[in-house]
Amino acid sequence: MNLVLIGFMGTGKSKIGKLLAGELGYEFVDTDLVIETECGLKIAEIFATKGEAFFRDLEHQLAQRLSGTDHQVIATGGGWVLNPANLELSSANGFIISLIAAPEIIYERIKAENHRPLLACEDPLAKIRQIMSQRANLYQKADLVMDTSEKTPEELTAVIIEALVKRGVINARS
Ligand code: S3P
C-alpha cells in the first residue's frame, strides 16, 4: 500500500510527504522531481518547450509505473487529479490523502517562489482562485481530506498518522 498526497500547489504535499515517509519508514517520491530528473529539464522548461499536454502525459506514465509499487509516500503535482485515470491508478494500491488550504494562504506560501508555470502571471491570487475552483471537486476525491491552513507540517503529519492508524491503514506504533 502507498500513501498518495494530492492537492493544489502550495498545500504542503512535498513537505508533509517527506515527514510522513520519515516517520513511517516509507520511501518518499515527488512526482515533479522524478519527471524533472528523467527529462533533464525543470517543470517550467517542460511547459515552455514541450507544452502542458506533454507534461500531463509524463505524469500519467508515472502514475502507471507507481501503481506497481509499495510502501511509498507519493507527493503528486497539483494537476495529477486532472486525469481521472491517475486517481484510479493511485487508489488501486494507495490510500489517497488530499491536502487543502484557502487561496489566500496558498498565495502567502508561494508568492516568493517562481518555479510554477501556471502561476507565472500578473495576478497569481486570482489565478489560484480560478484554477482551484475548477478543480475543487477533484481534490475531494480522496480517502482523507485534510485542511492544512492552520497547522504546521509537523502537526499535520501527526494528525494524518493518527487517522491512518484509526482507519487501519497502518499499524499502531509503539
Ligand atoms: C501543477 C502543479 C505543480 C507542477 C506543475 C503543474 C498544477 O506541482 O506539477 O507546475 O497543475 O497544479 P506542485 O503542486 O507540486 O506545485
PDB file of C-alpha atoms and ligand atoms in Angstrom:
ATOM      1  CA  MET A   1       0.000   0.000   0.000  1.00  0.00           C
ATOM      2  CA  ASN A   2       1.217   3.505  -0.859  1.00  0.00           C
ATOM      3  CA  LEU A   3       0.150   6.841   0.590  1.00  0.00           C
ATOM      4  CA  VAL A   4      -0.637   9.311  -2.169  1.00  0.00           C
ATOM      5  CA  LEU A   5      -0.816  13.033  -1.447  1.00  0.00           C
ATOM      6  CA  ILE A   6      -2.936  15.109  -3.789  1.00  0.00           C
ATOM      7  CA  GLY A   7      -3.796  18.801  -3.578  1.00  0.00           C
ATOM      8  CA  PHE A   8      -3.316  22.235  -5.036  1.00  0.00           C
ATOM      9  CA  MET A   9       0.141  23.810  -5.373  1.00  0.00           C
ATOM     10  CA  GLY A  10       1.416  25.032  -2.021  1.00  0.00           C
ATOM     11  CA  THR A  11      -0.713  22.792   0.171  1.00  0.00           C
ATOM     12  CA  GLY A  12       2.427  21.142   1.585  1.00  0.00           C
ATOM     13  CA  LYS A  13       2.389  17.812  -0.276  1.00  0.00           C
ATOM     14  CA  SER A  14       6.179  17.560  -0.524  1.00  0.00           C
ATOM     15  CA  LYS A  15       6.927  18.799   2.985  1.00  0.00           C
ATOM     16  CA  ILE A  16       4.318  16.619   4.663  1.00  0.00           C
ATOM     17  CA  GLY A  17       5.136  13.710   2.361  1.00  0.00           C
ATOM     18  CA  LYS A  18       8.785  13.750   3.419  1.00  0.00           C
ATOM     19  CA  LEU A  19       7.827  13.917   7.091  1.00  0.00           C
ATOM     20  CA  LEU A  20       5.313  11.076   6.721  1.00  0.00           C
ATOM     21  CA  ALA A  21       7.811   8.897   4.865  1.00  0.00           C
ATOM     22  CA  GLY A  22      10.437   9.549   7.545  1.00  0.00           C
ATOM     23  CA  GLU A  23       8.043   8.692  10.371  1.00  0.00           C
ATOM     24  CA  LEU A  24       6.741   5.530   8.708  1.00  0.00           C
ATOM     25  CA  GLY A  25       9.980   4.310   7.126  1.00  0.00           C
ATOM     26  CA  TYR A  26       8.441   4.524   3.645  1.00  0.00           C
ATOM     27  CA  GLU A  27      10.240   5.700   0.529  1.00  0.00           C
ATOM     28  CA  PHE A  28       9.420   9.280  -0.496  1.00  0.00           C
ATOM     29  CA  VAL A  29       8.627  10.043  -4.139  1.00  0.00           C
ATOM     30  CA  ASP A  30       7.942  13.526  -5.519  1.00  0.00           C
ATOM     31  CA  THR A  31       6.404  13.088  -8.972  1.00  0.00           C
ATOM     32  CA  ASP A  32       7.530  16.519 -10.219  1.00  0.00           C
ATOM     33  CA  LEU A  33      11.106  15.715  -9.216  1.00  0.00           C
ATOM     34  CA  VAL A  34      11.029  12.302 -10.904  1.00  0.00           C
ATOM     35  CA  ILE A  35       9.795  13.932 -14.124  1.00  0.00           C
ATOM     36  CA  GLU A  36      12.409  16.699 -13.914  1.00  0.00           C
ATOM     37  CA  THR A  37      15.203  14.191 -13.328  1.00  0.00           C
ATOM     38  CA  GLU A  38      14.089  11.879 -16.115  1.00  0.00           C
ATOM     39  CA  CYS A  39      13.648  14.735 -18.604  1.00  0.00           C
ATOM     40  CA  GLY A  40      16.716  16.675 -17.518  1.00  0.00           C
ATOM     41  CA  LEU A  41      14.514  19.784 -17.535  1.00  0.00           C
ATOM     42  CA  LYS A  42      12.723  21.848 -14.894  1.00  0.00           C
ATOM     43  CA  ILE A  43       8.909  21.728 -14.907  1.00  0.00           C
ATOM     44  CA  ALA A  44       8.758  25.326 -16.166  1.00  0.00           C
ATOM     45  CA  GLU A  45      11.092  24.394 -19.059  1.00  0.00           C
ATOM     46  CA  ILE A  46       8.985  21.356 -19.953  1.00  0.00           C
ATOM     47  CA  PHE A  47       5.853  23.550 -20.068  1.00  0.00           C
ATOM     48  CA  ALA A  48       7.645  26.221 -22.112  1.00  0.00           C
ATOM     49  CA  THR A  49       9.380  23.991 -24.637  1.00  0.00           C
ATOM     50  CA  LYS A  50       7.122  20.934 -24.941  1.00  0.00           C
ATOM     51  CA  GLY A  51       3.784  22.168 -23.661  1.00  0.00           C
ATOM     52  CA  GLU A  52       1.468  21.219 -20.808  1.00  0.00           C
ATOM     53  CA  ALA A  53      -0.038  18.219 -22.645  1.00  0.00           C
ATOM     54  CA  PHE A  54       3.414  16.632 -22.923  1.00  0.00           C
ATOM     55  CA  PHE A  55       3.908  17.090 -19.162  1.00  0.00           C
ATOM     56  CA  ARG A  56       0.476  15.587 -18.405  1.00  0.00           C
ATOM     57  CA  ASP A  57       1.408  12.584 -20.497  1.00  0.00           C
ATOM     58  CA  LEU A  58       4.598  12.069 -18.494  1.00  0.00           C
ATOM     59  CA  GLU A  59       2.580  12.384 -15.287  1.00  0.00           C
ATOM     60  CA  HIS A  60       0.220   9.679 -16.493  1.00  0.00           C
ATOM     61  CA  GLN A  61       3.054   7.341 -17.469  1.00  0.00           C
ATOM     62  CA  LEU A  62       4.482   7.822 -13.979  1.00  0.00           C
ATOM     63  CA  ALA A  63       1.071   7.089 -12.408  1.00  0.00           C
ATOM     64  CA  GLN A  64       1.111   3.775 -14.267  1.00  0.00           C
ATOM     65  CA  ARG A  65       4.591   2.892 -13.045  1.00  0.00           C
ATOM     66  CA  LEU A  66       3.876   3.890  -9.453  1.00  0.00           C
ATOM     67  CA  SER A  67       0.730   1.791  -9.304  1.00  0.00           C
ATOM     68  CA  GLY A  68       3.006  -1.262  -9.190  1.00  0.00           C
ATOM     69  CA  THR A  69       4.941  -0.103  -6.122  1.00  0.00           C
ATOM     70  CA  ASP A  70       4.554  -0.472  -2.372  1.00  0.00           C
ATOM     71  CA  HIS A  71       5.414   1.402   0.844  1.00  0.00           C
ATOM     72  CA  GLN A  72       5.919   4.719  -0.884  1.00  0.00           C
ATOM     73  CA  VAL A  73       4.688   8.136   0.111  1.00  0.00           C
ATOM     74  CA  ILE A  74       3.970   9.857  -3.186  1.00  0.00           C
ATOM     75  CA  ALA A  75       3.667  13.650  -3.380  1.00  0.00           C
ATOM     76  CA  THR A  76       1.918  14.344  -6.681  1.00  0.00           C
ATOM     77  CA  GLY A  77       1.846  17.547  -8.722  1.00  0.00           C
ATOM     78  CA  GLY A  78      -1.234  19.724  -8.268  1.00  0.00           C
ATOM     79  CA  GLY A  79      -2.631  18.669 -11.656  1.00  0.00           C
ATOM     80  CA  TRP A  80      -2.376  14.914 -11.048  1.00  0.00           C
ATOM     81  CA  VAL A  81      -6.117  14.846 -10.378  1.00  0.00           C
ATOM     82  CA  LEU A  82      -6.968  16.269 -13.822  1.00  0.00           C
ATOM     83  CA  ASN A  83      -6.702  12.823 -15.400  1.00  0.00           C
ATOM     84  CA  PRO A  84      -9.265  10.515 -13.734  1.00  0.00           C
ATOM     85  CA  ALA A  85      -7.097   7.539 -14.716  1.00  0.00           C
ATOM     86  CA  ASN A  86      -4.290   8.852 -12.475  1.00  0.00           C
ATOM     87  CA  LEU A  87      -6.593   8.806  -9.466  1.00  0.00           C
ATOM     88  CA  GLU A  88      -7.827   5.333 -10.332  1.00  0.00           C
ATOM     89  CA  LEU A  89      -4.268   4.048 -10.619  1.00  0.00           C
ATOM     90  CA  SER A  90      -3.281   5.767  -7.370  1.00  0.00           C
ATOM     91  CA  SER A  91      -6.191   4.306  -5.453  1.00  0.00           C
ATOM     92  CA  ALA A  92      -5.649   0.784  -6.822  1.00  0.00           C
ATOM     93  CA  ASN A  93      -2.734   0.310  -4.416  1.00  0.00           C
ATOM     94  CA  GLY A  94      -2.815   3.509  -2.409  1.00  0.00           C
ATOM     95  CA  PHE A  95      -4.624   5.476   0.248  1.00  0.00           C
ATOM     96  CA  ILE A  96      -5.273   8.966  -1.081  1.00  0.00           C
ATOM     97  CA  ILE A  97      -4.797  11.943   1.198  1.00  0.00           C
ATOM     98  CA  SER A  98      -5.954  15.315  -0.086  1.00  0.00           C
ATOM     99  CA  LEU A  99      -4.396  18.467   1.347  1.00  0.00           C
ATOM    100  CA  ILE A 100      -6.450  21.633   1.057  1.00  0.00           C
ATOM    101  CA  ALA A 101      -5.967  25.297   2.018  1.00  0.00           C
ATOM    102  CA  ALA A 102      -7.624  28.635   1.353  1.00  0.00           C
ATOM    103  CA  PRO A 103      -6.419  30.530  -1.761  1.00  0.00           C
ATOM    104  CA  GLU A 104      -5.069  33.427   0.346  1.00  0.00           C
ATOM    105  CA  ILE A 105      -2.969  31.037   2.420  1.00  0.00           C
ATOM    106  CA  ILE A 106      -1.651  29.307  -0.695  1.00  0.00           C
ATOM    107  CA  TYR A 107      -0.738  32.699  -2.120  1.00  0.00           C
ATOM    108  CA  GLU A 108       1.206  33.665   1.023  1.00  0.00           C
ATOM    109  CA  ARG A 109       3.083  30.363   0.894  1.00  0.00           C
ATOM    110  CA  ILE A 110       4.072  30.511  -2.763  1.00  0.00           C
ATOM    111  CA  LYS A 111       4.410  34.226  -3.562  1.00  0.00           C
ATOM    112  CA  ALA A 112       8.202  34.244  -3.143  1.00  0.00           C
ATOM    113  CA  GLU A 113       8.643  31.230  -5.425  1.00  0.00           C
ATOM    114  CA  ASN A 114       8.778  31.331  -9.216  1.00  0.00           C
ATOM    115  CA  HIS A 115       9.009  27.741 -10.448  1.00  0.00           C
ATOM    116  CA  ARG A 116       5.295  27.155 -11.137  1.00  0.00           C
ATOM    117  CA  PRO A 117       4.429  27.959 -14.765  1.00  0.00           C
ATOM    118  CA  LEU A 118       0.671  28.065 -14.142  1.00  0.00           C
ATOM    119  CA  LEU A 119       1.088  30.870 -11.591  1.00  0.00           C
ATOM    120  CA  ALA A 120       3.587  32.932 -13.574  1.00  0.00           C
ATOM    121  CA  CYS A 121       1.153  35.772 -14.325  1.00  0.00           C
ATOM    122  CA  GLU A 122       0.198  39.305 -13.280  1.00  0.00           C
ATOM    123  CA  ASP A 123      -2.305  38.299 -10.630  1.00  0.00           C
ATOM    124  CA  PRO A 124      -1.344  34.936  -9.116  1.00  0.00           C
ATOM    125  CA  LEU A 125      -4.007  35.140  -6.372  1.00  0.00           C
ATOM    126  CA  ALA A 126      -6.786  35.473  -8.956  1.00  0.00           C
ATOM    127  CA  LYS A 127      -5.248  32.578 -10.910  1.00  0.00           C
ATOM    128  CA  ILE A 128      -5.093  30.437  -7.761  1.00  0.00           C
ATOM    129  CA  ARG A 129      -8.792  31.150  -7.099  1.00  0.00           C
ATOM    130  CA  GLN A 130      -9.710  30.355 -10.693  1.00  0.00           C
ATOM    131  CA  ILE A 131      -7.791  27.066 -11.017  1.00  0.00           C
ATOM    132  CA  MET A 132      -8.808  25.984  -7.530  1.00  0.00           C
ATOM    133  CA  SER A 133     -12.500  26.473  -8.210  1.00  0.00           C
ATOM    134  CA  GLN A 134     -12.165  24.457 -11.444  1.00  0.00           C
ATOM    135  CA  ARG A 135     -10.540  21.595  -9.554  1.00  0.00           C
ATOM    136  CA  ALA A 136     -12.327  21.811  -6.187  1.00  0.00           C
ATOM    137  CA  ASN A 137     -14.411  18.654  -6.688  1.00  0.00           C
ATOM    138  CA  LEU A 138     -11.349  16.705  -7.858  1.00  0.00           C
ATOM    139  CA  TYR A 139      -9.480  17.436  -4.635  1.00  0.00           C
ATOM    140  CA  GLN A 140     -12.385  15.885  -2.714  1.00  0.00           C
ATOM    141  CA  LYS A 141     -11.813  12.505  -4.390  1.00  0.00           C
ATOM    142  CA  ALA A 142      -9.712  11.135  -1.559  1.00  0.00           C
ATOM    143  CA  ASP A 143      -9.848   8.708   1.344  1.00  0.00           C
ATOM    144  CA  LEU A 144      -8.907  11.512   3.719  1.00  0.00           C
ATOM    145  CA  VAL A 145      -9.199  15.286   3.236  1.00  0.00           C
ATOM    146  CA  MET A 146      -7.019  17.410   5.486  1.00  0.00           C
ATOM    147  CA  ASP A 147      -7.201  21.201   5.828  1.00  0.00           C
ATOM    148  CA  THR A 148      -3.622  22.462   6.111  1.00  0.00           C
ATOM    149  CA  SER A 149      -4.476  26.126   6.680  1.00  0.00           C
ATOM    150  CA  GLU A 150      -3.890  26.357  10.403  1.00  0.00           C
ATOM    151  CA  LYS A 151      -1.410  23.658  11.310  1.00  0.00           C
ATOM    152  CA  THR A 152       2.321  23.175  10.816  1.00  0.00           C
ATOM    153  CA  PRO A 153       3.561  20.310   8.610  1.00  0.00           C
ATOM    154  CA  GLU A 154       4.730  18.503  11.762  1.00  0.00           C
ATOM    155  CA  GLU A 155       1.297  18.825  13.401  1.00  0.00           C
ATOM    156  CA  LEU A 156      -0.427  17.680  10.216  1.00  0.00           C
ATOM    157  CA  THR A 157       1.868  14.679   9.908  1.00  0.00           C
ATOM    158  CA  ALA A 158       0.930  13.598  13.426  1.00  0.00           C
ATOM    159  CA  VAL A 159      -2.798  14.067  12.732  1.00  0.00           C
ATOM    160  CA  ILE A 160      -2.543  12.106   9.471  1.00  0.00           C
ATOM    161  CA  ILE A 161      -0.687   9.224  11.161  1.00  0.00           C
ATOM    162  CA  GLU A 162      -3.343   9.112  13.875  1.00  0.00           C
ATOM    163  CA  ALA A 163      -6.084   8.968  11.215  1.00  0.00           C
ATOM    164  CA  LEU A 164      -4.225   6.213   9.321  1.00  0.00           C
ATOM    165  CA  VAL A 165      -3.949   4.106  12.474  1.00  0.00           C
ATOM    166  CA  LYS A 166      -7.632   4.686  13.304  1.00  0.00           C
ATOM    167  CA  ARG A 167      -8.654   3.587   9.805  1.00  0.00           C
ATOM    168  CA  GLY A 168      -6.425   0.505   9.999  1.00  0.00           C
ATOM    169  CA  VAL A 169      -4.284   1.678   7.066  1.00  0.00           C
ATOM    170  CA  ILE A 170      -1.130   1.335   9.152  1.00  0.00           C
ATOM    171  CA  ASN A 171      -0.481  -0.463  12.417  1.00  0.00           C
ATOM    172  CA  ALA A 172      -0.318   1.401  15.711  1.00  0.00           C
ATOM    173  CA  ARG A 173       3.265   2.265  16.543  1.00  0.00           C
ATOM    174  CA  SER A 174       4.858   1.519  19.915  1.00  0.00           C
TER     175      SER A 174
HETATM  176  C1  S3P B   1       0.830  21.924 -11.322  1.00  0.00           C
HETATM  177  C2  S3P B   1       1.426  21.806 -10.085  1.00  0.00           C
HETATM  178  C3  S3P B   1       2.877  21.674  -9.908  1.00  0.00           C
HETATM  179  C4  S3P B   1       3.532  21.070 -11.177  1.00  0.00           C
HETATM  180  C5  S3P B   1       3.124  21.853 -12.382  1.00  0.00           C
HETATM  181  C6  S3P B   1       1.603  21.880 -12.597  1.00  0.00           C
HETATM  182  C7  S3P B   1      -0.653  22.061 -11.409  1.00  0.00           C
HETATM  183  O1  S3P B   1       3.158  20.834  -8.801  1.00  0.00           O
HETATM  184  O2  S3P B   1       3.185  19.716 -11.314  1.00  0.00           O
HETATM  185  O3  S3P B   1       3.626  23.147 -12.227  1.00  0.00           O
HETATM  186  O4  S3P B   1      -1.206  21.856 -12.492  1.00  0.00           O
HETATM  187  O5  S3P B   1      -1.276  22.352 -10.359  1.00  0.00           O
HETATM  188  P1  S3P B   1       3.049  21.310  -7.246  1.00  0.00           P
HETATM  189  O6  S3P B   1       1.638  21.063  -6.827  1.00  0.00           O
HETATM  190  O7  S3P B   1       3.993  20.385  -6.555  1.00  0.00           O
HETATM  191  O8  S3P B   1       3.462  22.734  -7.187  1.00  0.00           O
END
